[in-house]
Tab-separated table of N, CA and C in Angstrom:
chain	number	residue	atom	x	y	z
I	1	UNK	N	-11.598	-23.630	-8.484
I	1	UNK	CA	-12.386	-22.494	-7.750
I	1	UNK	C	-11.310	-21.547	-7.030
I	2	UNK	N	-10.578	-20.562	-7.688
I	2	UNK	CA	-9.648	-19.917	-7.191
I	2	UNK	C	-10.235	-18.987	-5.991
I	3	UNK	N	-9.475	-18.828	-4.952
I	3	UNK	CA	-9.806	-17.993	-3.862
I	3	UNK	C	-8.725	-16.702	-3.981
I	4	UNK	N	-9.215	-15.540	-3.615
I	4	UNK	CA	-8.369	-14.385	-3.763
I	4	UNK	C	-8.406	-13.857	-2.135
I	5	UNK	N	-7.192	-13.402	-1.718
I	5	UNK	CA	-7.218	-12.694	-0.372
I	5	UNK	C	-6.477	-11.401	-0.526
I	6	UNK	N	-6.986	-10.308	-0.123
I	6	UNK	CA	-6.215	-9.056	-0.221
I	6	UNK	C	-5.667	-8.684	1.112
I	7	UNK	N	-4.586	-8.013	1.069
I	7	UNK	CA	-3.952	-7.541	2.306
I	7	UNK	C	-3.150	-6.493	1.996
I	8	UNK	N	-2.564	-5.927	3.301
I	8	UNK	CA	-1.730	-4.784	3.070
I	8	UNK	C	-2.515	-3.286	3.481
I	9	UNK	N	-3.888	-3.375	3.436
I	9	UNK	CA	-4.321	-2.129	3.900
I	9	UNK	C	-4.158	-1.643	5.261
I	10	UNK	N	-4.545	-0.258	5.432
I	10	UNK	CA	-4.260	0.222	6.780
I	10	UNK	C	-4.493	1.718	6.730
I	11	UNK	N	-4.021	2.314	7.770
I	11	UNK	CA	-4.112	3.866	7.942
I	11	UNK	C	-2.792	4.494	7.491
I	12	UNK	N	-2.976	5.356	6.534
I	12	UNK	CA	-1.803	6.137	6.158
I	12	UNK	C	-2.053	7.648	6.063
I	13	UNK	N	-0.877	8.456	6.346
I	13	UNK	CA	-1.242	9.991	6.053
I	13	UNK	C	-1.332	10.316	4.619
I	14	UNK	N	-1.870	11.367	4.247
I	14	UNK	CA	-1.862	11.954	2.950
I	14	UNK	C	-0.496	12.052	2.334
I	15	UNK	N	-0.099	11.644	1.230
I	15	UNK	CA	1.234	11.722	0.534
I	15	UNK	C	1.902	10.422	0.909
I	16	UNK	N	1.545	9.619	1.770
I	16	UNK	CA	2.197	8.124	1.918
I	16	UNK	C	1.873	7.134	0.954
I	17	UNK	N	2.404	6.114	1.354
I	17	UNK	CA	2.168	4.942	0.351
I	17	UNK	C	1.749	3.598	1.071
I	18	UNK	N	1.200	2.715	0.264
I	18	UNK	CA	0.874	1.434	0.812
I	18	UNK	C	0.977	0.427	-0.350
I	19	UNK	N	1.279	-0.729	-0.025
I	19	UNK	CA	1.377	-1.794	-0.983
I	19	UNK	C	0.479	-2.873	-0.707
I	20	UNK	N	-0.692	-3.107	-1.535
I	20	UNK	CA	-1.455	-4.040	-1.355
I	20	UNK	C	-1.302	-5.433	-2.170
I	21	UNK	N	-1.665	-6.509	-1.649
I	21	UNK	CA	-1.247	-7.744	-2.153
I	21	UNK	C	-2.621	-8.409	-2.535
I	22	UNK	N	-2.620	-9.168	-3.450
I	22	UNK	CA	-3.749	-10.038	-3.927
I	22	UNK	C	-3.267	-11.401	-4.022
I	23	UNK	N	-3.388	-12.351	-3.101
I	23	UNK	CA	-2.870	-13.624	-3.140
I	23	UNK	C	-3.896	-14.561	-3.642
I	24	UNK	N	-3.620	-15.398	-4.667
I	24	UNK	CA	-4.418	-16.394	-5.254
I	24	UNK	C	-4.188	-17.803	-4.545
I	25	UNK	N	-5.093	-18.584	-4.436
I	25	UNK	CA	-4.945	-19.902	-3.890
I	25	UNK	C	-4.322	-20.864	-4.784
I	26	UNK	N	-4.199	-20.521	-6.149
I	26	UNK	CA	-3.537	-21.267	-7.162
I	26	UNK	C	-2.851	-20.400	-8.187
I	27	UNK	N	-2.150	-20.885	-9.111
I	27	UNK	CA	-1.708	-20.179	-10.227
I	27	UNK	C	-2.703	-19.421	-11.113
I	28	UNK	N	-2.522	-18.311	-11.409
I	28	UNK	CA	-3.480	-17.670	-12.317
I	28	UNK	C	-3.210	-17.695	-13.703
I	29	UNK	N	-3.933	-18.351	-14.575
I	29	UNK	CA	-3.654	-18.607	-15.958
I	29	UNK	C	-3.307	-17.220	-16.583
I	30	UNK	N	-2.409	-17.348	-17.643
I	30	UNK	CA	-2.016	-16.289	-18.365
I	30	UNK	C	-3.165	-15.708	-19.161
I	31	UNK	N	-4.217	-16.348	-19.515
I	31	UNK	CA	-5.351	-15.846	-20.148
I	31	UNK	C	-6.276	-14.894	-19.250
I	32	UNK	N	-6.056	-14.716	-18.158
I	32	UNK	CA	-6.723	-13.931	-17.147
I	32	UNK	C	-6.213	-12.609	-16.844
I	33	UNK	N	-7.095	-11.912	-16.300
I	33	UNK	CA	-6.860	-10.375	-15.943
I	33	UNK	C	-7.096	-10.388	-14.453
I	34	UNK	N	-6.248	-9.656	-13.808
I	34	UNK	CA	-6.731	-9.285	-12.300
I	34	UNK	C	-6.730	-7.847	-12.272
I	35	UNK	N	-8.029	-7.545	-11.771
I	35	UNK	CA	-8.388	-6.098	-11.615
I	35	UNK	C	-8.201	-5.676	-10.059
I	36	UNK	N	-8.112	-4.382	-9.859
I	36	UNK	CA	-8.202	-3.909	-8.623
I	36	UNK	C	-9.308	-2.799	-8.571
I	37	UNK	N	-10.070	-2.835	-7.597
I	37	UNK	CA	-11.378	-2.013	-7.588
I	37	UNK	C	-11.390	-1.342	-6.122
I	38	UNK	N	-12.054	-0.462	-6.029
I	38	UNK	CA	-12.296	0.357	-4.727
I	38	UNK	C	-13.627	0.747	-4.592
I	39	UNK	N	-14.047	0.816	-3.322
I	39	UNK	CA	-15.575	1.214	-3.038
I	39	UNK	C	-15.514	1.855	-1.724
I	40	UNK	N	-15.744	3.180	-1.773
I	40	UNK	CA	-16.023	3.956	-0.567
I	40	UNK	C	-17.433	3.983	-0.175
I	41	UNK	N	-17.766	4.204	1.127
I	41	UNK	CA	-19.192	4.047	1.673
I	41	UNK	C	-20.054	4.921	0.835
I	42	UNK	N	-21.124	4.277	0.458
I	42	UNK	CA	-22.425	4.919	-0.199
I	42	UNK	C	-22.026	5.248	-1.562
I	43	UNK	N	-20.690	4.801	-2.059
I	43	UNK	CA	-20.422	5.028	-3.569
I	43	UNK	C	-20.330	3.823	-4.211
I	44	UNK	N	-20.331	3.866	-5.615
I	44	UNK	CA	-20.347	2.659	-6.527
I	44	UNK	C	-18.908	2.210	-6.619
I	45	UNK	N	-18.792	0.946	-6.698
I	45	UNK	CA	-17.488	0.213	-6.889
I	45	UNK	C	-16.863	0.662	-8.244
I	46	UNK	N	-15.562	1.147	-8.155
I	46	UNK	CA	-14.989	1.526	-9.363
I	46	UNK	C	-13.771	0.915	-9.457
I	47	UNK	N	-13.153	0.919	-10.770
I	47	UNK	CA	-11.952	0.285	-11.140
I	47	UNK	C	-10.698	1.200	-10.788
I	48	UNK	N	-9.697	0.462	-10.251
I	48	UNK	CA	-8.380	1.157	-10.054
I	48	UNK	C	-7.583	0.918	-11.327
I	49	UNK	N	-7.556	-0.334	-11.583
I	49	UNK	CA	-6.656	-0.680	-12.809
I	49	UNK	C	-6.751	-2.240	-12.798
I	50	UNK	N	-6.006	-2.717	-13.834
I	50	UNK	CA	-5.893	-4.152	-14.173
I	50	UNK	C	-4.612	-4.611	-14.707
I	51	UNK	N	-4.271	-5.745	-14.716
I	51	UNK	CA	-3.096	-6.274	-15.322
I	51	UNK	C	-3.623	-7.593	-16.020
I	52	UNK	N	-3.026	-7.817	-17.156
I	52	UNK	CA	-3.261	-8.828	-17.973
I	52	UNK	C	-1.988	-9.937	-17.688
I	53	UNK	N	-2.287	-10.993	-17.189
I	53	UNK	CA	-1.427	-11.904	-16.705
I	53	UNK	C	-0.339	-12.323	-17.720
I	54	UNK	N	-0.915	-12.612	-18.936
I	54	UNK	CA	-0.222	-13.221	-19.824
I	54	UNK	C	1.092	-12.343	-20.354
I	55	UNK	N	0.757	-10.861	-20.456
I	55	UNK	CA	1.827	-10.052	-20.935
I	55	UNK	C	2.187	-9.136	-19.979
I	56	UNK	N	1.739	-8.985	-18.618
I	56	UNK	CA	1.940	-8.202	-17.612
I	56	UNK	C	1.661	-6.791	-18.041
I	57	UNK	N	0.626	-6.538	-18.997
I	57	UNK	CA	0.410	-5.277	-19.487
I	57	UNK	C	-0.794	-4.814	-18.573
I	58	UNK	N	-0.719	-3.458	-18.237
I	58	UNK	CA	-1.528	-2.859	-17.290
I	58	UNK	C	-2.489	-1.548	-17.829
I	59	UNK	N	-3.655	-1.343	-17.305
I	59	UNK	CA	-4.410	-0.287	-17.524
I	59	UNK	C	-4.704	0.319	-16.202
I	60	UNK	N	-5.045	1.804	-16.148
I	60	UNK	CA	-5.405	2.348	-14.940
I	60	UNK	C	-6.516	3.392	-15.108
I	61	UNK	N	-7.286	3.378	-14.179
I	61	UNK	CA	-8.190	4.648	-14.199
I	61	UNK	C	-7.528	5.892	-14.089
I	62	UNK	N	-7.989	6.948	-14.662
I	62	UNK	CA	-7.383	8.299	-14.745
I	62	UNK	C	-7.103	8.787	-13.350
I	63	UNK	N	-8.021	8.459	-12.367
I	63	UNK	CA	-7.864	9.058	-11.122
I	63	UNK	C	-6.523	8.676	-10.303
I	64	UNK	N	-5.916	7.528	-10.730
I	64	UNK	CA	-4.839	6.904	-10.134
I	64	UNK	C	-3.521	6.825	-10.983
I	65	UNK	N	-3.855	7.133	-12.224
I	65	UNK	CA	-2.786	6.998	-13.202
I	65	UNK	C	-1.353	7.832	-12.839
I	66	UNK	N	-0.375	7.237	-12.859
I	66	UNK	CA	0.952	7.891	-12.419
I	66	UNK	C	1.279	7.932	-10.875
I	67	UNK	N	0.283	7.274	-10.020
I	67	UNK	CA	0.360	7.155	-8.668
I	67	UNK	C	0.381	5.685	-8.340
I	68	UNK	N	-0.444	4.926	-8.981
I	68	UNK	CA	-0.663	3.520	-8.656
I	68	UNK	C	0.136	2.692	-9.701
I	69	UNK	N	0.638	1.491	-9.291
I	69	UNK	CA	1.320	0.652	-10.086
I	69	UNK	C	0.824	-0.820	-9.765
I	70	UNK	N	0.351	-1.496	-10.695
I	70	UNK	CA	-0.021	-2.953	-10.552
I	70	UNK	C	1.157	-3.895	-11.112
I	71	UNK	N	1.539	-4.918	-10.313
I	71	UNK	CA	2.485	-5.848	-10.835
I	71	UNK	C	2.233	-7.378	-10.422
I	72	UNK	N	2.869	-8.230	-10.847
I	72	UNK	CA	2.528	-9.640	-10.492
I	72	UNK	C	3.823	-10.346	-10.209
I	73	UNK	N	3.600	-11.325	-9.295
I	73	UNK	CA	4.765	-12.271	-9.097
I	73	UNK	C	4.258	-13.636	-9.088
I	74	UNK	N	4.479	-14.253	-10.382
I	74	UNK	CA	3.837	-15.524	-10.809
I	74	UNK	C	4.181	-16.682	-9.624
I	75	UNK	N	5.446	-16.583	-9.125
I	75	UNK	CA	5.838	-17.640	-8.282
I	75	UNK	C	5.259	-17.588	-6.993
I	76	UNK	N	4.578	-16.289	-6.686
I	76	UNK	CA	3.787	-16.364	-5.359
I	76	UNK	C	2.316	-16.272	-5.660
I	77	UNK	N	1.915	-16.517	-6.846
I	77	UNK	CA	0.440	-16.337	-7.433
I	77	UNK	C	-0.093	-15.003	-6.638
I	78	UNK	N	0.617	-14.031	-6.730
I	78	UNK	CA	0.256	-12.766	-6.178
I	78	UNK	C	0.366	-11.576	-7.148
I	79	UNK	N	-0.669	-10.646	-7.081
I	79	UNK	CA	-0.715	-9.535	-7.868
I	79	UNK	C	-0.727	-8.355	-6.711
I	80	UNK	N	0.054	-7.214	-7.144
I	80	UNK	CA	0.318	-6.228	-6.056
I	80	UNK	C	-0.262	-5.022	-6.604
I	81	UNK	N	-0.624	-3.981	-5.709
I	81	UNK	CA	-1.079	-2.633	-6.169
I	81	UNK	C	-0.255	-1.816	-5.240
I	82	UNK	N	0.828	-1.095	-5.800
I	82	UNK	CA	1.590	-0.124	-5.157
I	82	UNK	C	0.767	1.206	-5.301
I	83	UNK	N	0.483	1.695	-4.046
I	83	UNK	CA	0.015	3.050	-4.131
I	83	UNK	C	0.843	4.108	-3.425
I	84	UNK	N	1.043	5.232	-4.254
I	84	UNK	CA	1.888	6.305	-3.776
I	84	UNK	C	1.155	7.635	-3.906
I	85	UNK	N	1.744	8.613	-3.288
I	85	UNK	CA	0.927	9.919	-3.156
I	85	UNK	C	-0.487	9.813	-2.912
I	86	UNK	N	-0.805	8.973	-1.841
I	86	UNK	CA	-2.040	8.819	-1.510
I	86	UNK	C	-2.695	10.087	-0.753
I	87	UNK	N	-4.169	10.275	-1.261
I	87	UNK	CA	-4.776	11.389	-0.634
I	87	UNK	C	-6.052	10.747	0.010
I	88	UNK	N	-6.833	11.676	0.730
I	88	UNK	CA	-8.064	10.972	1.363
I	88	UNK	C	-9.119	10.431	0.439
I	89	UNK	N	-9.156	10.985	-0.867
I	89	UNK	CA	-10.076	10.520	-1.783
I	89	UNK	C	-9.724	9.067	-2.093
I	90	UNK	N	-8.642	8.505	-1.656
I	90	UNK	CA	-8.298	7.157	-2.141
I	90	UNK	C	-8.720	6.127	-1.126
I	91	UNK	N	-9.314	6.710	0.042
I	91	UNK	CA	-9.743	5.984	1.118
I	91	UNK	C	-10.935	5.014	0.627
I	92	UNK	N	-10.963	3.737	0.866
I	92	UNK	CA	-11.872	2.757	0.279
I	92	UNK	C	-11.614	1.446	0.760
I	93	UNK	N	-12.494	0.593	0.559
I	93	UNK	CA	-12.228	-0.887	0.690
I	93	UNK	C	-11.661	-1.269	-0.823
I	94	UNK	N	-10.555	-1.849	-0.719
I	94	UNK	CA	-9.900	-2.372	-1.944
I	94	UNK	C	-10.063	-3.789	-2.344
I	95	UNK	N	-10.482	-4.182	-3.348
I	95	UNK	CA	-10.597	-5.478	-3.927
I	95	UNK	C	-9.958	-5.863	-5.080
I	96	UNK	N	-9.606	-7.064	-5.118
I	96	UNK	CA	-9.004	-7.641	-6.386
I	96	UNK	C	-10.027	-8.627	-6.925
I	97	UNK	N	-9.791	-8.877	-8.227
I	97	UNK	CA	-10.977	-9.904	-8.896
I	97	UNK	C	-10.212	-10.273	-10.129
I	98	UNK	N	-10.826	-11.413	-10.656
I	98	UNK	CA	-10.329	-12.069	-11.876
I	98	UNK	C	-11.493	-12.088	-12.812
I	99	UNK	N	-10.975	-11.645	-14.153
I	99	UNK	CA	-11.779	-11.975	-15.478
I	99	UNK	C	-10.868	-12.576	-16.518
I	100	UNK	N	-11.542	-13.162	-17.447
I	100	UNK	CA	-10.751	-13.691	-18.592
I	100	UNK	C	-10.459	-12.616	-19.526
I	101	UNK	N	-9.250	-12.658	-20.224
I	101	UNK	CA	-8.890	-11.938	-21.127
I	101	UNK	C	-9.927	-11.739	-22.412
I	102	UNK	N	-10.168	-10.638	-23.005
I	102	UNK	CA	-9.525	-9.281	-22.752
I	102	UNK	C	-9.879	-8.508	-21.585
I	103	UNK	N	-8.906	-7.804	-20.935
I	103	UNK	CA	-9.113	-7.174	-19.807
I	103	UNK	C	-9.940	-5.897	-19.906
I	104	UNK	N	-10.772	-5.753	-18.878
I	104	UNK	CA	-11.650	-4.534	-18.819
I	104	UNK	C	-11.540	-3.945	-17.579
I	105	UNK	N	-12.215	-2.777	-17.385
I	105	UNK	CA	-12.157	-2.129	-15.995
I	105	UNK	C	-13.579	-2.032	-15.564
I	106	UNK	N	-14.508	-2.918	-16.101
I	106	UNK	CA	-15.925	-3.123	-15.707
I	106	UNK	C	-16.044	-4.106	-14.634
I	107	UNK	N	-16.484	-3.827	-13.388
I	107	UNK	CA	-16.733	-4.694	-12.364
I	107	UNK	C	-17.652	-6.027	-12.671
I	108	UNK	N	-18.560	-5.849	-13.543
I	108	UNK	CA	-19.370	-6.914	-13.943
I	108	UNK	C	-18.883	-7.768	-14.674
I	109	UNK	N	-17.680	-7.675	-15.232
I	109	UNK	CA	-16.940	-8.618	-16.069
I	109	UNK	C	-16.170	-9.525	-15.178
I	110	UNK	N	-15.877	-9.141	-14.048
I	110	UNK	CA	-15.041	-9.884	-13.069
I	110	UNK	C	-15.957	-10.967	-12.194
I	111	UNK	N	-15.370	-12.147	-12.013
I	111	UNK	CA	-16.187	-13.170	-11.472
I	111	UNK	C	-15.556	-13.853	-10.301
I	112	UNK	N	-14.381	-13.626	-10.067
I	112	UNK	CA	-13.767	-14.076	-8.674
I	112	UNK	C	-13.433	-12.904	-7.933
I	113	UNK	N	-13.853	-12.695	-6.804
I	113	UNK	CA	-13.578	-11.609	-5.925
I	113	UNK	C	-12.925	-11.992	-4.435
I	114	UNK	N	-12.094	-11.081	-4.033
I	114	UNK	CA	-11.627	-11.330	-2.708
I	114	UNK	C	-12.682	-10.552	-1.840
I	115	UNK	N	-12.286	-10.609	-0.520
I	115	UNK	CA	-12.967	-10.036	0.510
I	115	UNK	C	-12.656	-8.528	0.850
I	116	UNK	N	-11.657	-8.072	0.284
I	116	UNK	CA	-11.335	-6.749	0.319
I	116	UNK	C	-10.329	-6.515	1.605
I	117	UNK	N	-9.643	-5.224	1.365
I	117	UNK	CA	-8.828	-4.702	2.623
I	117	UNK	C	-8.866	-3.179	2.506
I	118	UNK	N	-9.185	-2.620	3.776
I	118	UNK	CA	-9.470	-1.265	3.945
I	118	UNK	C	-8.285	-0.333	3.876
I	119	UNK	N	-8.463	0.703	3.141
I	119	UNK	CA	-7.407	1.661	3.006
I	119	UNK	C	-7.877	3.012	3.501
I	120	UNK	N	-7.314	3.518	4.521
I	120	UNK	CA	-7.897	4.755	5.035
I	120	UNK	C	-6.703	5.866	4.919
I	121	UNK	N	-6.893	7.076	4.206
I	121	UNK	CA	-5.746	8.105	4.052
I	121	UNK	C	-6.341	9.223	4.899
I	122	UNK	N	-5.548	9.642	5.866
I	122	UNK	CA	-5.885	10.667	6.750
I	122	UNK	C	-5.441	12.082	6.213
I	123	UNK	N	-5.850	13.162	6.432
I	123	UNK	CA	-5.443	14.413	6.020
I	123	UNK	C	-4.290	15.008	6.732
């Protein structure tokens, strides 16, 4: 029963950067995918991107492509979300989650979720 804990959120000015961490309580098997999602108040939870642990391959939502980067550190059981060129539309609660391969960007396919970390981008 893996547990996920997100960290690294905070307040940042537009144009700035944040690096979020998703720390797992145990090693994440290579057959799994770790997704990043975000949800703003009153809006549907949407995918940011995902990484396939086995090959470290990634996919991203169009809204963040070129600005966000997902990576992993197997030794630390941690997946990162590097966020650059942030704008106020990026403000949301950010969650990481796990699903089995093949990776998707569908929240319903993910079955382990963290509690989230808040990201607020000021104008």
